[in-house]
Coordinates of C-alpha atoms in Angstrom, one line a residue:
Chain A
M1 CA -35.3 -24.2 -35.0
T2 CA -34.6 -25.3 -31.4
I3 CA -33.7 -21.8 -30.6
K4 CA -36.9 -20.4 -31.8
T5 CA -39.1 -22.7 -29.9
T6 CA -37.2 -22.2 -26.6
F7 CA -37.6 -18.5 -27.1
D8 CA -41.3 -18.8 -27.8
A9 CA -41.8 -20.8 -24.7
G10 CA -40.4 -18.0 -22.7
T11 CA -42.6 -15.2 -24.1
R12 CA -45.8 -16.9 -24.8
H13 CA -46.5 -18.1 -21.4
V14 CA -47.4 -14.7 -20.2
R15 CA -51.1 -14.8 -20.7
R16 CA -54.2 -13.7 -19.0
S17 CA -55.5 -16.4 -16.7
T18 CA -59.1 -17.1 -17.2
G19 CA -60.1 -19.9 -14.9
G20 CA -60.4 -20.7 -11.2
A21 CA -59.6 -23.8 -9.3
A22 CA -61.4 -26.1 -11.7
N23 CA -59.3 -24.8 -14.5
D24 CA -56.2 -25.3 -12.5
S25 CA -56.9 -28.9 -11.7
R26 CA -57.6 -29.6 -15.4
R27 CA -54.3 -28.1 -16.2
W28 CA -52.5 -30.3 -13.7
G29 CA -54.4 -33.2 -15.3
T30 CA -52.9 -32.2 -18.6
T31 CA -49.5 -32.1 -16.9
A32 CA -50.1 -35.7 -15.6
L33 CA -50.8 -36.8 -19.2
A34 CA -47.7 -35.0 -20.4
I35 CA -45.6 -36.8 -17.8
L36 CA -47.1 -40.1 -18.9
F37 CA -46.1 -39.4 -22.5
L38 CA -42.7 -38.4 -21.4
A39 CA -42.3 -41.5 -19.3
V40 CA -43.0 -43.7 -22.3
M41 CA -40.6 -41.7 -24.5
L42 CA -37.8 -41.7 -21.9
F43 CA -38.3 -45.3 -20.7
P44 CA -35.3 -46.5 -22.8
V45 CA -33.1 -43.9 -21.1
Y46 CA -34.4 -45.2 -17.7
W47 CA -33.8 -48.7 -18.8
M48 CA -30.2 -47.9 -19.8
I49 CA -29.5 -46.5 -16.4
N50 CA -31.3 -49.4 -14.6
A51 CA -29.6 -52.1 -16.6
S52 CA -26.2 -50.4 -16.0
L53 CA -26.7 -50.9 -12.3
Q54 CA -27.5 -54.6 -12.4
P55 CA -25.0 -57.2 -11.2
N56 CA -22.7 -58.6 -13.8
G57 CA -23.2 -61.9 -15.5
A58 CA -25.7 -63.7 -17.6
T59 CA -28.8 -62.9 -15.5
L60 CA -31.8 -63.4 -17.8
Q61 CA -34.2 -61.3 -15.8
T62 CA -33.3 -57.7 -15.2
S63 CA -35.3 -56.3 -12.2
W64 CA -37.4 -53.3 -12.9
L65 CA -35.8 -51.2 -10.3
P66 CA -32.1 -51.0 -9.3
L67 CA -32.9 -51.7 -5.7
S68 CA -29.4 -53.0 -4.9
P69 CA -27.2 -51.0 -7.4
D70 CA -24.1 -52.8 -8.5
F71 CA -21.3 -50.8 -10.0
T72 CA -19.3 -53.6 -11.4
G73 CA -20.6 -52.7 -14.9
Y74 CA -19.1 -49.2 -14.5
A75 CA -15.8 -50.7 -13.3
T76 CA -15.6 -52.9 -16.3
A77 CA -16.7 -50.1 -18.6
I78 CA -14.1 -47.7 -17.3
S79 CA -11.3 -50.2 -17.4
Q80 CA -12.2 -51.5 -20.9
Q81 CA -13.5 -48.3 -22.5
G82 CA -11.8 -45.6 -20.5
G83 CA -9.2 -45.1 -23.2
N84 CA -11.9 -44.9 -25.9
L85 CA -13.8 -42.3 -23.9
M86 CA -10.6 -40.2 -23.7
T87 CA -10.1 -40.6 -27.5
S88 CA -13.7 -39.4 -28.0
L89 CA -13.1 -36.5 -25.7
V90 CA -9.9 -35.4 -27.5
V91 CA -11.5 -35.8 -30.9
A92 CA -14.6 -33.9 -29.9
L93 CA -12.7 -31.0 -28.3
G94 CA -10.3 -30.8 -31.2
S95 CA -13.2 -30.7 -33.6
V96 CA -15.0 -28.0 -31.6
L97 CA -11.9 -25.7 -31.8
F98 CA -11.3 -26.5 -35.5
S99 CA -15.0 -26.0 -36.4
L100 CA -15.3 -22.7 -34.6
A101 CA -12.1 -21.4 -36.1
I102 CA -13.4 -22.2 -39.6
A103 CA -17.0 -21.4 -39.1
A104 CA -16.9 -18.1 -37.1
P105 CA -15.1 -16.0 -39.8
A106 CA -17.3 -17.5 -42.5
A107 CA -20.4 -16.6 -40.5
Y108 CA -19.1 -13.1 -40.1
A109 CA -18.5 -12.7 -43.8
L110 CA -21.8 -14.2 -44.7
A111 CA -23.6 -11.9 -42.3
Y112 CA -22.0 -8.6 -43.1
F113 CA -20.3 -8.6 -46.5
K114 CA -22.1 -8.5 -49.7
V115 CA -19.5 -10.9 -51.2
R116 CA -20.2 -12.2 -54.6
G117 CA -20.8 -15.9 -54.3
A118 CA -22.1 -15.8 -50.7
G119 CA -25.4 -17.2 -51.9
I120 CA -23.6 -20.1 -53.5
V121 CA -21.7 -20.8 -50.3
L122 CA -25.0 -20.9 -48.3
F123 CA -26.5 -23.1 -50.9
A124 CA -23.5 -25.4 -50.8
I125 CA -23.9 -25.6 -47.0
L126 CA -27.6 -26.7 -47.4
I127 CA -26.8 -29.2 -50.1
S128 CA -23.9 -30.6 -48.0
Q129 CA -26.5 -31.7 -45.4
M130 CA -28.0 -34.0 -48.0
I131 CA -24.8 -35.9 -48.9
P132 CA -24.9 -39.3 -47.2
G133 CA -22.1 -39.9 -44.8
I134 CA -21.2 -43.2 -46.4
V135 CA -20.4 -41.4 -49.6
V136 CA -18.0 -39.1 -47.8
A137 CA -16.5 -42.0 -45.9
N138 CA -16.0 -44.1 -49.0
A139 CA -14.0 -41.4 -50.7
L140 CA -12.2 -40.2 -47.6
Y141 CA -11.0 -43.7 -46.8
T142 CA -9.0 -43.9 -50.0
A143 CA -7.6 -40.3 -49.6
Y144 CA -6.8 -40.9 -46.0
N145 CA -5.0 -44.1 -46.9
D146 CA -2.8 -42.2 -49.3
L147 CA -2.2 -39.4 -46.8
G148 CA -1.5 -41.6 -43.8
L149 CA -4.5 -40.2 -41.9
L150 CA -6.2 -43.5 -41.2
N151 CA -6.1 -44.4 -37.5
S152 CA -5.1 -40.9 -36.5
I153 CA -6.7 -38.3 -34.2
P154 CA -6.2 -35.4 -36.6
G155 CA -7.8 -37.5 -39.3
L156 CA -10.9 -38.1 -37.2
I157 CA -11.0 -34.4 -36.1
L158 CA -11.0 -33.3 -39.7
A159 CA -13.6 -35.8 -40.9
D160 CA -15.9 -35.3 -37.8
S161 CA -15.9 -31.6 -38.2
S162 CA -18.1 -32.2 -41.3
H163 CA -20.9 -32.8 -38.9
G164 CA -20.4 -29.5 -37.1
I165 CA -19.0 -26.9 -39.5
P166 CA -22.1 -26.4 -41.7
F167 CA -24.4 -26.2 -38.6
A168 CA -22.1 -23.8 -36.8
I169 CA -21.9 -21.5 -39.8
L170 CA -25.7 -21.4 -40.1
I171 CA -26.2 -20.8 -36.3
M172 CA -23.6 -18.1 -36.0
R173 CA -24.6 -16.3 -39.2
A174 CA -28.2 -16.2 -38.0
F175 CA -27.0 -14.7 -34.7
M176 CA -24.6 -12.2 -36.3
N177 CA -27.4 -11.1 -38.7
N178 CA -29.3 -9.9 -35.6
L179 CA -26.4 -7.9 -34.2
P180 CA -27.0 -4.3 -35.0
A181 CA -25.0 -3.2 -38.0
S182 CA -24.4 0.1 -36.2
V183 CA -22.0 -1.7 -33.8
I184 CA -19.7 -2.7 -36.6
E185 CA -20.1 0.6 -38.3
A186 CA -19.0 2.3 -35.1
A187 CA -16.0 0.1 -34.9
K188 CA -15.1 1.0 -38.5
V189 CA -15.4 4.7 -37.8
D190 CA -13.0 4.1 -34.9
G191 CA -10.6 2.8 -37.5
A192 CA -10.7 -0.8 -36.6
G193 CA -10.0 -3.1 -39.6
H194 CA -12.1 -6.1 -40.4
L195 CA -9.9 -8.4 -38.4
R196 CA -10.2 -6.2 -35.3
A197 CA -13.9 -5.6 -35.7
F198 CA -14.4 -9.3 -35.9
W199 CA -12.0 -10.3 -33.1
S200 CA -12.7 -7.7 -30.5
I201 CA -16.3 -6.7 -31.3
V202 CA -18.3 -9.3 -33.1
L203 CA -16.8 -12.4 -31.5
P204 CA -17.3 -11.2 -27.9
L205 CA -20.9 -10.1 -28.7
S206 CA -21.5 -13.5 -30.3
R207 CA -20.4 -15.4 -27.2
N208 CA -23.7 -17.2 -26.8
A209 CA -23.8 -18.3 -30.5
L210 CA -20.2 -19.5 -30.2
I211 CA -21.1 -21.5 -27.1
T212 CA -24.2 -22.9 -28.6
S213 CA -22.4 -24.0 -31.8
G214 CA -19.5 -25.3 -29.8
L215 CA -21.8 -27.5 -27.6
F216 CA -23.6 -28.9 -30.6
T217 CA -20.4 -29.5 -32.5
F218 CA -19.1 -31.4 -29.5
L219 CA -22.2 -33.5 -29.4
F220 CA -22.2 -34.3 -33.1
T221 CA -18.5 -35.3 -33.0
W222 CA -18.9 -37.2 -29.8
S223 CA -21.8 -39.1 -31.3
D224 CA -20.0 -39.8 -34.6
F225 CA -20.0 -43.5 -35.5
L226 CA -19.6 -43.7 -39.2
F227 CA -16.1 -42.1 -39.5
A228 CA -15.0 -44.0 -36.4
L229 CA -16.1 -47.2 -38.1
T230 CA -14.6 -46.5 -41.5
L231 CA -11.5 -44.4 -40.9
T232 CA -10.0 -46.5 -38.1
T233 CA -8.8 -50.0 -38.6
T234 CA -6.9 -50.8 -35.5
D235 CA -7.3 -50.5 -31.7
Q236 CA -4.9 -47.5 -31.4
V237 CA -7.5 -44.8 -32.0
R238 CA -11.0 -45.9 -31.1
P239 CA -13.8 -43.6 -30.2
V240 CA -16.3 -44.9 -27.6
T241 CA -19.1 -45.2 -30.2
L242 CA -17.1 -47.8 -32.0
G243 CA -16.2 -49.4 -28.6
I244 CA -19.9 -49.8 -27.9
F245 CA -20.5 -51.2 -31.3
Q246 CA -17.8 -53.8 -30.9
Y247 CA -19.0 -54.6 -27.4
M248 CA -22.3 -55.6 -28.9
G249 CA -20.8 -58.2 -31.2
A250 CA -22.9 -61.2 -32.2
Y251 CA -23.7 -62.2 -28.7
V252 CA -23.7 -60.1 -25.6
N253 CA -23.4 -61.8 -22.2
D254 CA -22.5 -58.8 -20.2
W255 CA -25.2 -56.2 -20.8
S256 CA -24.5 -54.2 -17.6
S257 CA -21.0 -53.2 -18.9
V258 CA -22.5 -52.3 -22.3
M259 CA -25.2 -50.2 -20.6
A260 CA -22.7 -48.6 -18.2
T261 CA -20.6 -47.5 -21.2
A262 CA -23.8 -46.2 -22.9
V263 CA -24.6 -44.2 -19.8
L264 CA -21.1 -42.7 -19.8
A265 CA -21.4 -41.9 -23.5
S266 CA -24.7 -40.1 -22.9
I267 CA -23.3 -37.7 -20.4
P268 CA -22.5 -34.9 -23.0
A269 CA -26.1 -35.1 -24.3
I270 CA -27.5 -34.7 -20.8
I271 CA -25.2 -31.8 -20.0
L272 CA -26.1 -30.2 -23.3
L273 CA -29.8 -30.6 -22.5
I274 CA -29.3 -28.7 -19.3
A275 CA -26.6 -26.2 -20.2
A276 CA -27.6 -25.4 -23.8
Q277 CA -31.1 -24.5 -22.8
K278 CA -29.7 -21.6 -20.9
Y279 CA -27.4 -20.5 -23.7
V280 CA -29.9 -21.0 -26.4
A281 CA -32.4 -18.8 -24.5
A282 CA -29.7 -16.3 -23.6
G283 CA -28.6 -16.1 -27.2
T284 CA -32.0 -14.9 -28.3
T285 CA -32.8 -12.5 -25.5
G286 CA -29.3 -11.0 -24.7
G287 CA -28.5 -8.6 -27.6
A288 CA -25.7 -6.2 -28.2
V289 CA -27.5 -3.0 -27.7
K290 CA -30.0 -3.1 -24.8
Chain B
M1 CA -4.6 13.9 -48.1
T2 CA -4.5 14.3 -44.4
T3 CA -4.0 10.7 -43.5
T4 CA -1.7 10.6 -40.5
V5 CA 0.7 7.8 -39.8
Q6 CA -1.3 6.9 -36.8
E7 CA -4.5 6.5 -38.7
L8 CA -2.8 4.5 -41.3
A9 CA -1.4 2.2 -38.7
R10 CA -4.8 1.7 -37.2
N11 CA -6.4 1.0 -40.5
P12 CA -4.1 -0.8 -42.9
V13 CA -6.9 -1.5 -45.3
Q14 CA -7.0 2.2 -46.4
P15 CA -4.5 2.6 -49.2
V16 CA -2.9 6.1 -49.7
T17 CA -2.6 7.2 -53.4
D18 CA -2.9 10.5 -55.0
A19 CA -5.5 9.8 -57.7
P20 CA -8.9 9.6 -55.9
M21 CA -10.4 7.3 -58.6
K22 CA -7.6 4.8 -58.5
R23 CA -7.6 4.9 -54.8
H24 CA -11.2 4.1 -54.7
Q25 CA -10.8 1.1 -57.1
G26 CA -7.8 -0.2 -55.3
Y27 CA -9.5 0.1 -52.0
R28 CA -12.5 -1.8 -53.3
R29 CA -10.4 -4.6 -54.7
R30 CA -8.4 -4.9 -51.5
E31 CA -11.6 -4.8 -49.5
R32 CA -13.1 -7.6 -51.5
I33 CA -10.0 -9.7 -51.1
Y34 CA -10.0 -9.0 -47.4
Q35 CA -13.6 -10.1 -47.2
W36 CA -13.0 -13.3 -49.1
L37 CA -10.2 -14.2 -46.7
F38 CA -12.8 -14.7 -44.0
L39 CA -14.7 -17.2 -46.2
V40 CA -11.7 -19.0 -47.7
P41 CA -11.1 -21.6 -44.9
A42 CA -14.8 -22.6 -44.8
V43 CA -15.0 -22.8 -48.6
A44 CA -11.8 -24.9 -48.7
Y45 CA -13.2 -27.2 -46.0
L46 CA -16.5 -27.7 -47.8
A47 CA -14.7 -28.3 -51.1
L48 CA -12.4 -30.9 -49.5
F49 CA -14.8 -32.7 -47.3
F50 CA -18.0 -32.5 -49.3
G51 CA -17.1 -31.5 -52.9
Y52 CA -14.1 -33.8 -53.3
P53 CA -15.8 -36.9 -51.9
V54 CA -18.8 -36.5 -54.2
V55 CA -16.6 -36.1 -57.3
K56 CA -14.2 -38.8 -56.2
N57 CA -17.1 -41.2 -55.5
V58 CA -18.4 -40.6 -59.1
L59 CA -14.9 -41.4 -60.5
M60 CA -14.5 -44.5 -58.3
S61 CA -17.9 -45.8 -59.4
F62 CA -16.5 -46.1 -62.9
Q63 CA -13.3 -47.9 -61.7
D64 CA -12.3 -51.3 -60.5
Y65 CA -11.3 -50.0 -57.1
S66 CA -10.5 -52.8 -54.8
T67 CA -8.0 -53.9 -52.2
S68 CA -5.3 -54.4 -54.8
T69 CA -5.7 -50.8 -55.8
F70 CA -4.2 -49.8 -52.4
Y71 CA -1.0 -51.8 -53.2
T72 CA -0.6 -51.2 -56.9
G73 CA -2.2 -47.8 -57.1
E74 CA -4.0 -49.0 -60.2
A75 CA -7.8 -48.7 -60.7
P76 CA -8.7 -49.6 -64.2
W77 CA -11.7 -47.9 -65.8
V78 CA -14.6 -50.2 -66.2
G79 CA -17.4 -48.0 -67.4
F80 CA -20.8 -48.9 -66.0
A81 CA -19.7 -52.4 -64.9
N82 CA -20.0 -51.5 -61.2
Y83 CA -23.5 -50.2 -61.7
A84 CA -24.5 -53.2 -63.7
T85 CA -23.1 -55.6 -61.0
V86 CA -24.8 -53.7 -58.2
I87 CA -28.2 -53.3 -59.8
S88 CA -28.3 -56.9 -61.1
S89 CA -27.5 -58.3 -57.7
S90 CA -30.4 -60.0 -56.1
L91 CA -29.7 -57.9 -53.0
F92 CA -30.4 -54.7 -54.9
S93 CA -34.2 -55.0 -55.0
T94 CA -34.3 -56.1 -51.4
A95 CA -32.3 -53.1 -50.4
M96 CA -34.5 -50.8 -52.5
I97 CA -37.7 -52.1 -51.0
N98 CA -36.3 -52.0 -47.5
T99 CA -35.1 -48.4 -48.0
A100 CA -38.6 -47.4 -49.3
L101 CA -40.4 -49.2 -46.5
F102 CA -38.0 -48.0 -43.8
T103 CA -38.2 -44.4 -45.0
A104 CA -41.9 -44.3 -45.6
G105 CA -42.7 -46.0 -42.3
S106 CA -40.3 -44.0 -40.2
I107 CA -41.5 -40.7 -41.7
A108 CA -45.2 -41.5 -41.3
G109 CA -44.7 -42.6 -37.7
Q110 CA -42.5 -39.7 -36.7
F111 CA -44.7 -37.2 -38.3
I112 CA -48.0 -38.4 -37.0
L113 CA -46.8 -38.9 -33.4
G114 CA -44.7 -35.7 -33.6
L115 CA -47.7 -33.7 -34.8
G116 CA -49.9 -35.2 -32.1
L117 CA -47.4 -34.3 -29.4
A118 CA -46.8 -30.8 -30.8
V119 CA -50.6 -30.1 -30.8
F120 CA -50.7 -31.5 -27.3
F121 CA -47.9 -29.3 -26.0
K122 CA -49.7 -26.2 -27.4
R123 CA -52.0 -26.5 -24.5
R124 CA -51.1 -24.4 -21.5
F125 CA -50.3 -26.4 -18.4
P126 CA -47.7 -26.4 -15.6
L127 CA -44.2 -27.7 -16.4
N128 CA -44.9 -27.5 -20.1
G129 CA -41.5 -26.0 -21.0
I130 CA -39.4 -28.4 -18.9
L131 CA -41.3 -31.5 -20.1
R132 CA -40.9 -30.4 -23.7
S133 CA -37.2 -29.9 -23.4
L134 CA -36.8 -33.3 -21.7
L135 CA -38.5 -34.8 -24.7
L136 CA -35.4 -33.8 -26.8
L137 CA -33.2 -36.4 -25.0
P138 CA -33.7 -39.3 -27.4
W139 CA -32.7 -37.0 -30.2
L140 CA -29.5 -35.9 -28.5
L141 CA -28.2 -39.3 -27.5
P142 CA -25.5 -40.8 -29.7
L143 CA -27.4 -43.1 -32.2
I144 CA -25.1 -46.0 -31.3
V145 CA -26.1 -45.6 -27.7
S146 CA -29.8 -45.6 -28.6
S147 CA -29.3 -48.7 -30.7
A148 CA -27.5 -50.5 -27.9
V149 CA -30.2 -49.7 -25.4
W150 CA -33.0 -50.8 -27.8
R151 CA -31.1 -54.0 -28.7
W152 CA -31.2 -54.9 -25.0
I153 CA -34.9 -53.9 -24.6
L154 CA -35.9 -55.9 -27.7
D155 CA -33.7 -58.9 -26.8
K156 CA -35.5 -62.1 -27.3
D157 CA -34.6 -63.7 -24.0
G158 CA -33.9 -61.1 -21.4
G159 CA -35.3 -58.0 -23.1
A160 CA -37.6 -55.7 -21.2
L161 CA -40.4 -55.7 -23.8
N162 CA -40.7 -59.5 -23.9
N163 CA -40.5 -59.6 -20.1
F164 CA -43.3 -57.0 -19.9
L165 CA -45.5 -58.8 -22.4
E166 CA -44.9 -62.1 -20.6
S167 CA -45.7 -60.7 -17.2
L168 CA -49.0 -59.5 -18.7
G169 CA -49.7 -62.9 -20.1
I170 CA -49.9 -61.7 -23.7
I171 CA -47.2 -63.9 -24.9
S172 CA -45.8 -67.2 -23.5
T173 CA -42.4 -67.3 -25.3
G174 CA -40.1 -64.4 -26.2
I175 CA -40.7 -62.7 -29.6
P176 CA -37.5 -62.5 -31.7
W177 CA -38.0 -58.8 -32.5
L178 CA -34.5 -58.3 -34.1
T179 CA -33.7 -61.8 -35.1
S180 CA -36.7 -62.7 -37.1
T181 CA -36.7 -61.9 -40.8
S182 CA -40.3 -60.8 -40.7
L183 CA -40.1 -58.5 -37.7
A184 CA -36.6 -57.0 -37.8
L185 CA -37.4 -54.2 -40.3
A186 CA -40.5 -53.2 -38.4
A187 CA -38.5 -53.2 -35.1
V188 CA -35.7 -51.0 -36.6
M189 CA -38.4 -48.7 -38.0
A190 CA -40.0 -48.4 -34.5
V191 CA -36.6 -47.4 -33.0
N192 CA -36.0 -44.9 -35.8
I193 CA -39.5 -43.4 -35.1
W194 CA -38.6 -43.0 -31.4
I195 CA -35.4 -41.2 -32.4
G196 CA -37.2 -38.9 -34.9
I197 CA -40.2 -37.8 -32.7
P198 CA -38.3 -35.1 -30.8
F199 CA -37.2 -33.4 -34.1
N200 CA -40.7 -33.5 -35.5
V201 CA -42.3 -32.1 -32.2
T202 CA -39.7 -29.3 -32.0
V203 CA -40.2 -28.1 -35.6
L204 CA -43.9 -28.6 -35.7
Y205 CA -44.4 -26.9 -32.3
G206 CA -42.5 -23.9 -33.6
G207 CA -44.7 -23.8 -36.6
L208 CA -47.9 -24.0 -34.5
Q209 CA -46.7 -21.2 -32.2
D210 CA -46.3 -19.0 -35.3
I211 CA -50.0 -19.2 -36.1
P212 CA -51.6 -16.1 -34.8
D213 CA -54.2 -16.6 -32.0
E214 CA -56.5 -14.2 -33.8
L215 CA -57.1 -16.7 -36.5
Y216 CA -58.4 -19.2 -33.9
E217 CA -60.5 -16.6 -32.3
A218 CA -62.1 -15.6 -35.6
A219 CA -62.6 -19.3 -36.4
S220 CA -64.3 -20.0 -33.1
L221 CA -66.7 -17.1 -33.8
D222 CA -67.6 -19.0 -37.0
G223 CA -68.1 -22.1 -34.9
A224 CA -64.9 -23.8 -35.8
T225 CA -63.3 -25.3 -32.8
G226 CA -61.4 -28.5 -32.0
W227 CA -61.1 -30.8 -35.1
K228 CA -62.7 -28.2 -37.4
A229 CA -60.3 -25.5 -36.3
F230 CA -57.4 -27.9 -36.9
R231 CA -58.6 -28.7 -40.4
H232 CA -59.4 -25.2 -41.5
V233 CA -56.9 -23.1 -39.6
T234 CA -54.0 -25.2 -38.2
W235 CA -53.3 -27.5 -41.2
P236 CA -53.4 -24.9 -44.0
M237 CA -51.2 -22.5 -41.9
L238 CA -48.8 -25.3 -41.0
R239 CA -48.4 -26.6 -44.6
P240 CA -45.0 -24.9 -45.3
V241 CA -43.5 -26.2 -42.1
V242 CA -44.9 -29.7 -42.8
S243 CA -43.2 -29.8 -46.2
V244 CA -39.9 -28.8 -44.7
V245 CA -40.2 -31.5 -41.9
L246 CA -41.2 -34.2 -44.3
V247 CA -38.5 -33.5 -46.9
L248 CA -35.7 -33.1 -44.3
G249 CA -37.0 -36.3 -42.7
V250 CA -36.8 -38.2 -45.9
V251 CA -33.3 -37.0 -46.7
Y252 CA -32.1 -37.8 -43.2
T253 CA -33.8 -41.2 -43.1
L254 CA -32.5 -42.3 -46.4
K255 CA -28.9 -42.1 -45.1
V256 CA -29.5 -43.7 -41.8
L257 CA -26.7 -46.2 -41.1
D258 CA -25.8 -46.1 -37.4
I259 CA -29.1 -47.4 -36.1
I260 CA -29.4 -50.3 -38.5
L261 CA -25.8 -51.4 -38.1
G262 CA -26.2 -51.2 -34.3
L263 CA -29.5 -53.0 -34.1
T264 CA -29.2 -55.7 -36.7
N265 CA -26.1 -55.1 -38.9
G266 CA -28.3 -55.5 -41.9
G267 CA -29.5 -58.9 -40.9
P268 CA -31.0 -61.4 -40.3
A269 CA -30.6 -62.7 -43.8
N270 CA -30.4 -59.1 -45.2
S271 CA -33.9 -58.4 -44.1
T272 CA -32.9 -54.9 -42.8
Q273 CA -30.3 -54.2 -45.6
T274 CA -30.9 -50.7 -47.1
I275 CA -29.1 -48.8 -49.9
A276 CA -26.9 -47.1 -47.3
T277 CA -26.0 -50.2 -45.4
Q278 CA -25.4 -52.1 -48.6
S279 CA -23.0 -49.3 -49.8
Y280 CA -21.1 -49.7 -46.5
A281 CA -21.0 -53.5 -46.8
L282 CA -19.7 -53.4 -50.4
S283 CA -16.9 -50.9 -49.6
F284 CA -15.8 -51.8 -46.1
Q285 CA -16.7 -55.4 -45.7
N286 CA -16.2 -56.7 -49.2
F287 CA -13.6 -54.1 -50.1
K288 CA -15.2 -53.5 -53.4
F289 CA -14.9 -49.7 -53.2
G290 CA -16.0 -49.2 -56.8
E291 CA -19.3 -51.0 -56.2
G292 CA -19.7 -49.3 -52.9
A293 CA -19.3 -46.0 -54.6
A294 CA -21.8 -46.9 -57.3
M295 CA -24.4 -47.8 -54.6
G296 CA -23.6 -44.6 -52.7
N297 CA -24.2 -42.6 -55.9
I298 CA -27.6 -44.2 -56.3
L299 CA -28.4 -43.1 -52.8
V300 CA -27.3 -39.5 -53.7
L301 CA -29.5 -39.6 -56.8
I302 CA -32.5 -40.6 -54.7
S303 CA -31.8 -37.8 -52.2
L304 CA -31.4 -35.4 -55.0
V305 CA -34.8 -36.2 -56.4
F306 CA -36.3 -35.3 -53.0
A307 CA -34.2 -32.2 -52.8
V308 CA -35.5 -31.0 -56.2
L309 CA -39.1 -31.8 -55.1
Y310 CA -38.5 -29.7 -52.0
L311 CA -37.1 -26.7 -53.9
R312 CA -40.0 -27.0 -56.3
A313 CA -42.6 -27.2 -53.6
N314 CA -41.0 -24.2 -52.0
R315 CA -41.1 -22.2 -55.2
R316 CA -44.8 -23.1 -55.7
A317 CA -45.6 -21.9 -52.2
V318 CA -43.9 -18.6 -53.0
D319 CA -45.7 -18.2 -56.3
E320 CA -49.1 -18.8 -54.7

């Protein structure tokens, strides 16, 4: 859905211009209004950054502007939560690789083959989105306990991938559906088997879809809180989301460190917002046969 | 048969047999197996991480599954006892009412504000694209980050909201947004609305863009502009997208856990406890996994009702 809108924004803006200077200033007036809306919506993000730059300690009044930025919050955050940030990074990267390895072949099969049961698989993917995470966590906890996967990075990677795999399959399938069938047919005529057609033709052509699904899978896994909360019980393996949650115990007296950790935990989202825009747009305009 | 060794090496799928019929059948069967191999990892994953938990949860809900189960491996069957305990608990009606209020309030707020912004962004003005994509930020932030930030903004003593209201002279002492039993649910709802607006704007904006301009031109010839055009052109054309947004919104909101745990942890005095948080508390705080499973299944059932409504609405839309 995001993809479609971004694409629309690109094409629909080409329109005949009807007005003169008066029209122009009215349009800039609308822009000002839009900026106002955005300022209200993004105020919490500003506040997070502002509060992260305030001096440490139990200051009751946070100043509205970080006029004298203080980085002690970041120093504390990195020394206390650095390991957790690394754990999150490892889990998220592992989950991206695992999710793409599982989702890409499935997307290829769903896009090209008329396999019996493909409809059921797609339906299962849609239904899986409706299953509450707590239900999955409840059952996984007992299974993980038996399998020794609690408090382990592989265990978290496997569980967290449930956020990304259904999404990645749907995104890549939609993209591969739009690749011209002739490309695959040509590969087949050349004598390439399915594996080769998939690996050396479809995957390279689907680069943008792979990157898009990879970025979103990273973000989903990085943001995961539920599995971090339920499938870890010790300090050994602790993603940063859980670190923030425990920071905010009953009473917080050091908000600048909490906010500094929150800023650090927001970096992937901000990168995605900038980077994925490009890939998402490229994914829709850059086709196989130009 | 002129298949050369070279060709065979390049295309191992192609079997070489003398009988053409048999060859065709064998080829098709192999081809089908080959095709399935691409799907098998994903199917196995979905079965293990979605199918298994759902089934296991149903089984657990009929068992006395508690801490001792992890040592003894025994979980006696108790029939519907877990459901009876959970439903007869005084917390159940609180959790049900909170879930209903939280879901209805969140969806209404997100949808109305989201639709308003989507209609607004349909205007043509400079920087439209950039501003609209920046609007996505609240949606992309980890939920626990958002709840941490909002907890600080809504803090009774040092929070930005109370500071702001105090500096305007509207209030004289800090309002306990998250620590008062009468305000906490509304505050959590407001935060959830903030998180949900970007999704609503994005999907509704996409739907608005799909309405052909010709319809508006025709309507304006008939004198329908502004509100009239919205009522008679935009709304009817947007209906299918609206039903998707609302049902998905309900399904996502029902299972919200991160925000509530981060903001209030279900408190104060259970005033923000929902079915989802209650299921978490039963399993992972009281270690009564059987009861937690029963609560989780009730949540699945409620989601299922909405899923069926959704499919029905879709079919009716197709029939018409």
